[in-house]
Coordinates of C-alpha atoms in Angstrom, one line a residue:
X25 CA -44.0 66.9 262.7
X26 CA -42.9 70.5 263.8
X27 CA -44.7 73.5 262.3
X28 CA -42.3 76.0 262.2
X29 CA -44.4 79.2 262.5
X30 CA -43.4 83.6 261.4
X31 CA -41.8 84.6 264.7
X32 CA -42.0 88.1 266.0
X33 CA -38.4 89.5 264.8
X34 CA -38.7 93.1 266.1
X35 CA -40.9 95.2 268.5
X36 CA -43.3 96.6 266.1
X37 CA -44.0 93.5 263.9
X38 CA -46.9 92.6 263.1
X39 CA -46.5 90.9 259.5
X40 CA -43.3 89.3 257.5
X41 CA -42.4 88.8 254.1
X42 CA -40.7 85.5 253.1
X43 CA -37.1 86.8 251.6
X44 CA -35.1 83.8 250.5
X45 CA -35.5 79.9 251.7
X46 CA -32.5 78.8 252.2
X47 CA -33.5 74.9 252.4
X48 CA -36.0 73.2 250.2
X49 CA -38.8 70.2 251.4
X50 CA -36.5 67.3 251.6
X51 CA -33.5 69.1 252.8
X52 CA -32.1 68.1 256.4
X53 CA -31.9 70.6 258.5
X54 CA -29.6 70.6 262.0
X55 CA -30.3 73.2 264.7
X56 CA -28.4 76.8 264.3
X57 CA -29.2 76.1 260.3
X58 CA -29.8 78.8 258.7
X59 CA -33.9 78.1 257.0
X60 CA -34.9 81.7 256.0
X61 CA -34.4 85.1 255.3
X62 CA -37.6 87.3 256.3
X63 CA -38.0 90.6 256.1
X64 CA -39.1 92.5 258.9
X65 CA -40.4 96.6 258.9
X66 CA -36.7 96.8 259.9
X67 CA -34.9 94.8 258.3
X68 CA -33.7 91.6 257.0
X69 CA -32.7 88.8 259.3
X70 CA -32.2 85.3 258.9
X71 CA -34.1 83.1 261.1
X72 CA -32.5 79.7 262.4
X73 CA -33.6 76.1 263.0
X74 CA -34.2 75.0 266.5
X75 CA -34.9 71.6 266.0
X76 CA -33.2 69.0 264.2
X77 CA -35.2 67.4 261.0
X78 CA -36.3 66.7 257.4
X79 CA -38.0 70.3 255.6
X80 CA -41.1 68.3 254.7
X81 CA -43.1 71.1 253.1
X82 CA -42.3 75.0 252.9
X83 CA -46.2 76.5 253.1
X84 CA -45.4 80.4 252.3
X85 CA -43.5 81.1 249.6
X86 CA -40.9 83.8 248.7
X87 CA -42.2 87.1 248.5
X88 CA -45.5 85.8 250.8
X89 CA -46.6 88.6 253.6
X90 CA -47.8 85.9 256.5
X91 CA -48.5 87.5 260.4
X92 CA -46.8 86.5 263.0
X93 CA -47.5 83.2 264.5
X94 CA -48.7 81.9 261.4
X95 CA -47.2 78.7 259.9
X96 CA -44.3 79.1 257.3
X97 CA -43.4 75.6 256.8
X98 CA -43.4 71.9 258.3
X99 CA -40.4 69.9 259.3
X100 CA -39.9 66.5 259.9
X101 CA -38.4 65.5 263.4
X102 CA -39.2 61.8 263.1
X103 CA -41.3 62.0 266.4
X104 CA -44.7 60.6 264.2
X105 CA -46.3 64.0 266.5
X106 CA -49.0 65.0 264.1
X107 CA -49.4 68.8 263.2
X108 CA -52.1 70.3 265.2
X109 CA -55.6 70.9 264.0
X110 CA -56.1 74.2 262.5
X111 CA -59.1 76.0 264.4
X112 CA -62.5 76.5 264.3
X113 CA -62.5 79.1 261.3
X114 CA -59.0 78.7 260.0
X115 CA -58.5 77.7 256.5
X116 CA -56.1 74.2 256.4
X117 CA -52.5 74.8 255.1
X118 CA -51.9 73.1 251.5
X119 CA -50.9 69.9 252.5
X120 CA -49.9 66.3 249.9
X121 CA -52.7 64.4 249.3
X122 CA -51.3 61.8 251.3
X123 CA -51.6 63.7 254.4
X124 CA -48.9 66.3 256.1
X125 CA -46.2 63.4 256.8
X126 CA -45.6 62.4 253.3
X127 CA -42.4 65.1 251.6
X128 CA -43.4 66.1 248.7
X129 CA -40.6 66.7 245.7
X130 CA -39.8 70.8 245.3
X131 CA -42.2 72.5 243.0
X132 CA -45.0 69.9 243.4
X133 CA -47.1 71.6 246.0
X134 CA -49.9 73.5 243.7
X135 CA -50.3 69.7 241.9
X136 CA -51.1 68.2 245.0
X137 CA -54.3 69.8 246.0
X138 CA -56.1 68.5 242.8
X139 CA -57.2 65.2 241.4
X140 CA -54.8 62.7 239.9
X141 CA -55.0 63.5 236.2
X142 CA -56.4 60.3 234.2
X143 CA -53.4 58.3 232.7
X144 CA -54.4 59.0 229.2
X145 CA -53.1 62.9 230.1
X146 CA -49.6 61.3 231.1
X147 CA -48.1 62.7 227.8
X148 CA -48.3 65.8 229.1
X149 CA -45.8 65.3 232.0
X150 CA -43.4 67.0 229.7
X151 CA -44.1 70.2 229.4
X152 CA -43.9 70.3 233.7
X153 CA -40.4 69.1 233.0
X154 CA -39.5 72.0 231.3
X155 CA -41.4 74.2 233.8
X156 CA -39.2 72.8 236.6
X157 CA -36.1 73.2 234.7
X158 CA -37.0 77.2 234.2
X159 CA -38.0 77.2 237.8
X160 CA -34.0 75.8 239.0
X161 CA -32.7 78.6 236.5
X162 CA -34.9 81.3 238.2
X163 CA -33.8 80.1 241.4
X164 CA -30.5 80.7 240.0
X165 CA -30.8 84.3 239.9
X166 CA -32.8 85.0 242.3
X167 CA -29.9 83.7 244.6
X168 CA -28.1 87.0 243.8
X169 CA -31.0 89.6 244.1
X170 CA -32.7 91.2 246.5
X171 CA -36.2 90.4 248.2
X172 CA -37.6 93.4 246.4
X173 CA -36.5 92.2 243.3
X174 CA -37.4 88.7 243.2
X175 CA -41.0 89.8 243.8
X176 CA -41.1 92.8 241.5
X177 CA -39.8 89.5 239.2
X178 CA -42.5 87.2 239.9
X179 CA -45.2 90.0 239.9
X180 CA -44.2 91.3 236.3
X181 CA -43.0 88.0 235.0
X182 CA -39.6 89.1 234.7
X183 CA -36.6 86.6 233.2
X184 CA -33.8 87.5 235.7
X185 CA -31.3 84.8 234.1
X186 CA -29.6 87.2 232.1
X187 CA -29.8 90.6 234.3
X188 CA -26.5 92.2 235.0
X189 CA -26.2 93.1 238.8
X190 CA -24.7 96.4 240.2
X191 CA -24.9 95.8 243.5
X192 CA -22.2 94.6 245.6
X193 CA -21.0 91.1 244.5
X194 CA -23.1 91.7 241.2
X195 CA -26.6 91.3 243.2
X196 CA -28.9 92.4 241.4
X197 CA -31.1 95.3 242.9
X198 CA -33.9 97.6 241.8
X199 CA -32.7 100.1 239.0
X200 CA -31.3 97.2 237.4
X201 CA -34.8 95.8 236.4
X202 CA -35.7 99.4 234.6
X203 CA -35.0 98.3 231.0
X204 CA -37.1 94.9 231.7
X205 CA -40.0 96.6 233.1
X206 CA -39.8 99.2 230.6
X207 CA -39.8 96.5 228.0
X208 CA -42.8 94.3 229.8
X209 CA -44.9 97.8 230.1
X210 CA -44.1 98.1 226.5
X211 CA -45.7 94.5 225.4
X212 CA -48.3 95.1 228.2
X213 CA -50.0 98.4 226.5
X214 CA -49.2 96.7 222.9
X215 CA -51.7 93.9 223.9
X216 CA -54.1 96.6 225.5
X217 CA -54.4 98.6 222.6
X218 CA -54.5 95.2 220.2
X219 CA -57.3 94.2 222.4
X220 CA -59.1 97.7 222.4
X221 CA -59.0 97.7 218.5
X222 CA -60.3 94.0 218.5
X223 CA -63.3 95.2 220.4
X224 CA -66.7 95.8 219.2
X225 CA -67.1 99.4 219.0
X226 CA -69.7 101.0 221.3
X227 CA -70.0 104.3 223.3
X228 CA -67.3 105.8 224.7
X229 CA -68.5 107.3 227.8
X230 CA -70.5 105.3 230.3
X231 CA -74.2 105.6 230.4
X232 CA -75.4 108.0 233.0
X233 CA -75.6 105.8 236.5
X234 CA -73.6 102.8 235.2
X235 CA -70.4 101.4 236.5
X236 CA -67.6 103.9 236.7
X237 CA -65.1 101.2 236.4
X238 CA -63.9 101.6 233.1
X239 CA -63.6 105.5 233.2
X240 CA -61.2 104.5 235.5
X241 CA -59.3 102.5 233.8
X242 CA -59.0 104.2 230.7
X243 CA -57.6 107.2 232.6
X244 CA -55.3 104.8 234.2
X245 CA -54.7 103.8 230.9
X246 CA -53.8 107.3 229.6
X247 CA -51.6 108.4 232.3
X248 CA -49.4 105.1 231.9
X249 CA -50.3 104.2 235.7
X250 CA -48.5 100.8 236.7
X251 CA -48.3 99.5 241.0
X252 CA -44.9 99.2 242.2
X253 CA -45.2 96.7 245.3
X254 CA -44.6 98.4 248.4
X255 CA -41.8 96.7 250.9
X256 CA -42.8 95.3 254.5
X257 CA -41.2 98.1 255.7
X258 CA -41.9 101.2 253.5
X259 CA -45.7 99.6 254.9
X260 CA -44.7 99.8 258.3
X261 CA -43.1 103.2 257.7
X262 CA -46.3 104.4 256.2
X263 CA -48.1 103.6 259.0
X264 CA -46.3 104.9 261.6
X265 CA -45.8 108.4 260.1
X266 CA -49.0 108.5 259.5
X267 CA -50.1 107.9 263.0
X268 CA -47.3 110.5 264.0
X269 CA -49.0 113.0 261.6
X270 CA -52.0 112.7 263.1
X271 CA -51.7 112.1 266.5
X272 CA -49.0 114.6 267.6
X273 CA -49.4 118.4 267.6
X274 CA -46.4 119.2 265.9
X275 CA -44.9 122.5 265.9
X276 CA -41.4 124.0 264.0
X277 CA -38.6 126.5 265.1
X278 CA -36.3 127.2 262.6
X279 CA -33.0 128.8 263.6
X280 CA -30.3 129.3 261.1
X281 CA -26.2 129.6 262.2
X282 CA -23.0 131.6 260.8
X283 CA -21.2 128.2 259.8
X284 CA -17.8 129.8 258.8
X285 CA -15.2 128.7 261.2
X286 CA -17.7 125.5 261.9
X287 CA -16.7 124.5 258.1
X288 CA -12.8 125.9 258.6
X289 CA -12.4 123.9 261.4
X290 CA -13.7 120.6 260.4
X291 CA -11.4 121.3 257.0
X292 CA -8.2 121.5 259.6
X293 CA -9.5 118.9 261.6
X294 CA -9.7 116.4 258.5
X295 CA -6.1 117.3 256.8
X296 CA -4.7 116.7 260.6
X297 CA -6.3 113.3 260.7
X298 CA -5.5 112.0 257.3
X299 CA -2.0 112.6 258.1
X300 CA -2.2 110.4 261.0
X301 CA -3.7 108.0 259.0
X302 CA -7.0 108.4 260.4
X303 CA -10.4 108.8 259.0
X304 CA -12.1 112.1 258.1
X305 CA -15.3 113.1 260.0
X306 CA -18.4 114.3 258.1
X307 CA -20.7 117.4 258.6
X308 CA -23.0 114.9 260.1
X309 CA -20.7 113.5 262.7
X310 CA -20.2 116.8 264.1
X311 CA -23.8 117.7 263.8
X312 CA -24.3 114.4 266.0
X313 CA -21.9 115.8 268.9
X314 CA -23.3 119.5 269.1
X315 CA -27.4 118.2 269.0
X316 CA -26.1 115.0 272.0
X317 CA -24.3 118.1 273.8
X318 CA -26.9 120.9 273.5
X319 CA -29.5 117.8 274.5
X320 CA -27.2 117.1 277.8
X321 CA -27.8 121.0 278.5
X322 CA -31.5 120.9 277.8
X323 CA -32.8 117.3 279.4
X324 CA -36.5 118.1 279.1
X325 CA -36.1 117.4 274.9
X326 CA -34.9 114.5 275.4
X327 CA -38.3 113.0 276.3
X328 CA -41.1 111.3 275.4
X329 CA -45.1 111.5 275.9
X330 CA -46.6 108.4 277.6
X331 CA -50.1 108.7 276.9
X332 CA -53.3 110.6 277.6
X333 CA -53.8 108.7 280.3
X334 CA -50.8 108.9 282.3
X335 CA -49.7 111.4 285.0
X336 CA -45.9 111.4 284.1
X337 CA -43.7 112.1 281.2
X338 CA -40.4 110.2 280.3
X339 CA -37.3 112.4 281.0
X340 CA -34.1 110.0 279.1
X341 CA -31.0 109.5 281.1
X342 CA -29.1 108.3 278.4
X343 CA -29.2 110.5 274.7
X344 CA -29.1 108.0 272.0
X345 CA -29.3 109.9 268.8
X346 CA -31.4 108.2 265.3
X347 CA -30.0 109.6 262.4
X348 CA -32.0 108.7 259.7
X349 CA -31.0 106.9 256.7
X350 CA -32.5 106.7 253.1
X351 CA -32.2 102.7 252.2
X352 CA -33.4 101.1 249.0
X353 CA -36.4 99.2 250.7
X354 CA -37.3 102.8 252.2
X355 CA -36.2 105.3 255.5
X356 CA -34.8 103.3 258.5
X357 CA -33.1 104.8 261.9
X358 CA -29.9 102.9 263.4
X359 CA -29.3 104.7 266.7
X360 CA -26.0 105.6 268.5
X361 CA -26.4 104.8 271.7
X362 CA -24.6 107.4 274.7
X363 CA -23.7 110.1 272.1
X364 CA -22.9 112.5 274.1
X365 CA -19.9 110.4 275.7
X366 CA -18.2 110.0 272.5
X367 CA -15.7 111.7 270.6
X368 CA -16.1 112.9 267.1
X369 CA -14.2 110.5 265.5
X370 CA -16.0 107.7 267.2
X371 CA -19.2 108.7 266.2
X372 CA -18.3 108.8 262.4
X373 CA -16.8 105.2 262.5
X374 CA -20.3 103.9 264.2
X375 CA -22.5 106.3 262.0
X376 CA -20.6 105.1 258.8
X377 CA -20.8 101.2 260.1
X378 CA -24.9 101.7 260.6
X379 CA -25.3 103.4 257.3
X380 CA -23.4 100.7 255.9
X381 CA -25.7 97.9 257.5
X382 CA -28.7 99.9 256.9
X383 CA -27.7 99.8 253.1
X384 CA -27.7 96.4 253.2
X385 CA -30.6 95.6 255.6
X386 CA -28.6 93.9 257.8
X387 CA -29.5 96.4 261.1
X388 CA -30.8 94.4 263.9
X389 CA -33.7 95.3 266.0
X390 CA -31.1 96.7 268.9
X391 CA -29.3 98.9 266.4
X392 CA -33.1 101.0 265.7
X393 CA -33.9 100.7 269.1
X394 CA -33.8 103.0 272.3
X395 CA -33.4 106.4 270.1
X396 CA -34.4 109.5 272.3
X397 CA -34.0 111.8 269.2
X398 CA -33.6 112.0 265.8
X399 CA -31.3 114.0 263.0
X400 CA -32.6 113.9 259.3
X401 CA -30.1 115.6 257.1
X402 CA -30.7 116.6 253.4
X403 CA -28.0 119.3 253.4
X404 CA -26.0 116.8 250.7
X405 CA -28.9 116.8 248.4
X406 CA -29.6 120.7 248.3
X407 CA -31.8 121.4 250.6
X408 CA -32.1 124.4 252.3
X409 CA -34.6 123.9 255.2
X410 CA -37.6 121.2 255.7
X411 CA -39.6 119.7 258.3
X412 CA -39.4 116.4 259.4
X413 CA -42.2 114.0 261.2
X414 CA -41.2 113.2 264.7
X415 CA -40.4 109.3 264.7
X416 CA -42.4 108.1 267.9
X417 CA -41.9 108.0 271.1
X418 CA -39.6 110.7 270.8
X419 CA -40.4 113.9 271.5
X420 CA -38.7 115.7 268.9
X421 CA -36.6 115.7 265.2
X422 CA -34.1 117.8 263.7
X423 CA -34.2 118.4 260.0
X424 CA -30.9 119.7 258.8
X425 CA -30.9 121.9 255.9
X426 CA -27.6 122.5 253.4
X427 CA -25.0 124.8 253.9
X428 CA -23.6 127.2 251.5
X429 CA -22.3 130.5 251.4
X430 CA -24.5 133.7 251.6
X431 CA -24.0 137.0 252.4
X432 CA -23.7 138.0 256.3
X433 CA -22.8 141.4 258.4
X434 CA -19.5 140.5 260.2
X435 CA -19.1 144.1 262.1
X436 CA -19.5 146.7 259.6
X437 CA -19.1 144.9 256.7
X438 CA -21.2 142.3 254.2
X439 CA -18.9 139.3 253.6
X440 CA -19.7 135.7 252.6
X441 CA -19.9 133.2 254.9
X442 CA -20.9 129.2 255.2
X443 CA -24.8 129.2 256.7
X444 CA -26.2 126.4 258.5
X445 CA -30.2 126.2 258.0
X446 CA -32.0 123.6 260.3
X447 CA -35.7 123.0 261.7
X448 CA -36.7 121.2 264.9
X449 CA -40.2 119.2 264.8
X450 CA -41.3 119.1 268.3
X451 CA -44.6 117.2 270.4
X452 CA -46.1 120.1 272.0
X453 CA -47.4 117.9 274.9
X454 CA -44.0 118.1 276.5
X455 CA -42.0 120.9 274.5
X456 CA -43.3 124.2 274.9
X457 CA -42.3 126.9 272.1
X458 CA -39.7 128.6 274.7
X459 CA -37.9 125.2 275.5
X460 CA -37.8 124.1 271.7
X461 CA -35.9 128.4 271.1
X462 CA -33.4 127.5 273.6
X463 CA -32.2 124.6 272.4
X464 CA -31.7 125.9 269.3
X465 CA -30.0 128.7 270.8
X466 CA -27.4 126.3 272.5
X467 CA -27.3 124.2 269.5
X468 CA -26.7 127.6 267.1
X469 CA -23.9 129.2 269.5
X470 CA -22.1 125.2 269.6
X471 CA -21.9 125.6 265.4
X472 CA -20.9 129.0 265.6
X473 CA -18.3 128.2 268.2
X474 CA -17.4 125.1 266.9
X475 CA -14.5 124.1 269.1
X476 CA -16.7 123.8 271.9
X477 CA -18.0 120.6 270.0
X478 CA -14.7 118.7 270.4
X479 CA -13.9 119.9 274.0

């Protein structure tokens, strides 16, 4: 017997959450199978067999959190090995009642922890019948929704059988559970106030020095408060920029650029390559060559701070540039590696490929890896200018405002011209104020000249 334990998918992770099984206990299962999708605080990944076997038990469920090295499930290699002992303070997994080498049937792993019922209860087999029948339609639908979905399902004892998907292939993703969670909120404060009116009636404000408790609750009540469960990685995300916050002395230089001819020329640049049949370039993909360039120009930004502790900082040969990405499950960075060796065109077919992936939270641990900066955009939402939270262990962030015409002095005149707001977070360990102005002075003059971008 093999226990199959929650491997360490990713540099950071700690924890995972059970996605989707992709075999149930009694399933064979050959090596390079595919046994289950877990989601990392990157993304996720499907995690393969590397032994040969019978599934014989499946001990976290979908939706489960479980730590790395922890056991996931038990499978069956026909070697009579016997699983190891848990340790002094561990809690034994669930196991049949017959001991870890006896499969147990799907579904049946709750009712073998307890008792046999007496026979004279066997009537009441039925009604498990039924339960197992709704379980293999549930499994159904959760086969075409997403992670977050499924448990937002389970959680709020949601019927997903007859939900309409809109995401691609007709999976079913989060907005698309509004009206059922609207409705189940709807039956939920029904019974609370059915309940309240049922109640004796008594005092409605707590005695001086009693339990506080159901203040609480009643405000809760009042402002319709309801948890959304939080994704493995909008947890690690959390975290992480929490720790930035805190443990970085941030400071922000805003710089702001005449983006005329920047906008004219990436205008001309797209009709040129649609009529050679090839694809347009964003705002963004230029954005990506002028930071790479004006980073090749000013090495000491493209760093990061080792620790308190150590003597050196990191200076970063290569300039691999994050651009951060606003996915369903919450903000993830794919980096492009050598940016500054790429043309324009190529980094707008890479950028569009990771968006793509990131959409789908199918980016591998190498594609949000290695970043030695990172560009946060919100120009296509309005924006004008905001700050950003440098994503460790780079030294610095650009957050790009929108861009939109306003009135600028060209000579002796006022016309109106495209301009380009954008702020640049930096650690002020190993970016002094003056370094953090002239890069944004090189970065300013490359958007105001913009053909030196594509030269």
């Amino acid at each position: 017997m093999i226990e199959i334990t929650m491997p360490r998918l990713s540099d950071t992770m700690e924890e995972g959450a059970i996605a989707n099984w992709h075999k149930k206990p009694g399933d064979t299962v050959e090596i390079g199978d595919i046994l289950v999708e877990i989601e990392t605080d990157k993304a996720t990944m499907d995690y393969e067999a590397y032994e040969a076997g019978t599934l014989s038990k499946i001990l976290a469920q979908e939706g489960d959190m479980v730590a790395i090295g922890q056991p996931i499930a038990l499978l069956d290699n026909g070697t009579g090995d016997e699983t190891p002992a848990p340790q002094a303070g561990e809690a034994e997994p669930a196991t049949a009642a017959g001991g870890p080498s006896a499969p147990e049937p799907a579904g049946t792993a709750s009712a073998a922890a307890e008792p046999a019922a007496p026979e004279k209860a066997a009537p009441q087999a039925a009604p498990a019948t039924v339960s197992a029948e709704v379980s293999q339609q549930q499994g159904a639908a959760r086969r075409i929704s997403s992670p977050l979905v499924r448990k937002i399902a389970r959680e709020n004892g949601l019927d997903l059988t007859h939900v309409q998907g809109t995401g691609p292939g007709g999976r079913i993703i989060r907005k698309d559970l509004d009206a059922l969670l609207a409705e189940a909120q709807g039956r939920a404060a029904s019974a609370a106030t059915n309940a309240a009116a049922a109640a004796p009636t008594g005092p409605s404000i707590p005695a001086r020095g009693g339990s506080a408790a159901p203040a609480t609750s009643a405000a809760d009540e009042k402002r319709g408060t309801h948890d959304v469960p939080m994704t493995n990685i909008r947890r690690v995300i959390a975290r992480r920029l929490g720790e930035s916050a805190r443990t970085i002395p941030h400071f922000f230089v805003t710089a702001s650029a005449d983006a005329e001819e920047f906008m004219r020329l990436r205008g001309e640049l797209n009709t040129k390559l649609l009529a050679a049949g090839r694809p347009k370039v964003s705002v963004n993909d230029l954005l990506i060559r002028a930071v790479a360039i004006a980073l090749r120009e000013h090495p000491n930004v493209n760093a990061s701070y080792v620790g308190d502790d150590s003597p050196t900082m990191q200076i970063h040969d290569r300039i691999n540039i994050g651009v951060a990405v606003a996915a369903e499950s919450g903000l993830v960075v794919p980096v492009i590696t050598d940016a500054d060796q790429k043309t324009v065109t190529q980094l707008g077919v890479e950028a569009k490929k990771l968006i793509g992936l990131a959409g789908d939270k199918k980016l591998s641990p190498e594609q949000m890896s290695g970043g030695t900066f990172t560009i946060s955009n919100l120009g296509m939402y309005g924006v004008e200018d905001f700050t950003a939270i440098i994503n460790p262990p780079e030294g610095a962030i650009l957050a790009i405002g929108g861009t939109k015409k306003e009135p600028v002095v060209v000579g002796d005149e006022i016309v109106a011209h495209y301009v380009m707001r954008y702020t640049m977070s930096s650690d002020h360990r190993i970016i002094d104020g003056a370094l953090a102005a002239q890069f944004l002075k090189t970065l300013t003059g490359l958007i105001e000249n913009p053909w030196t971008i594509l030269a």
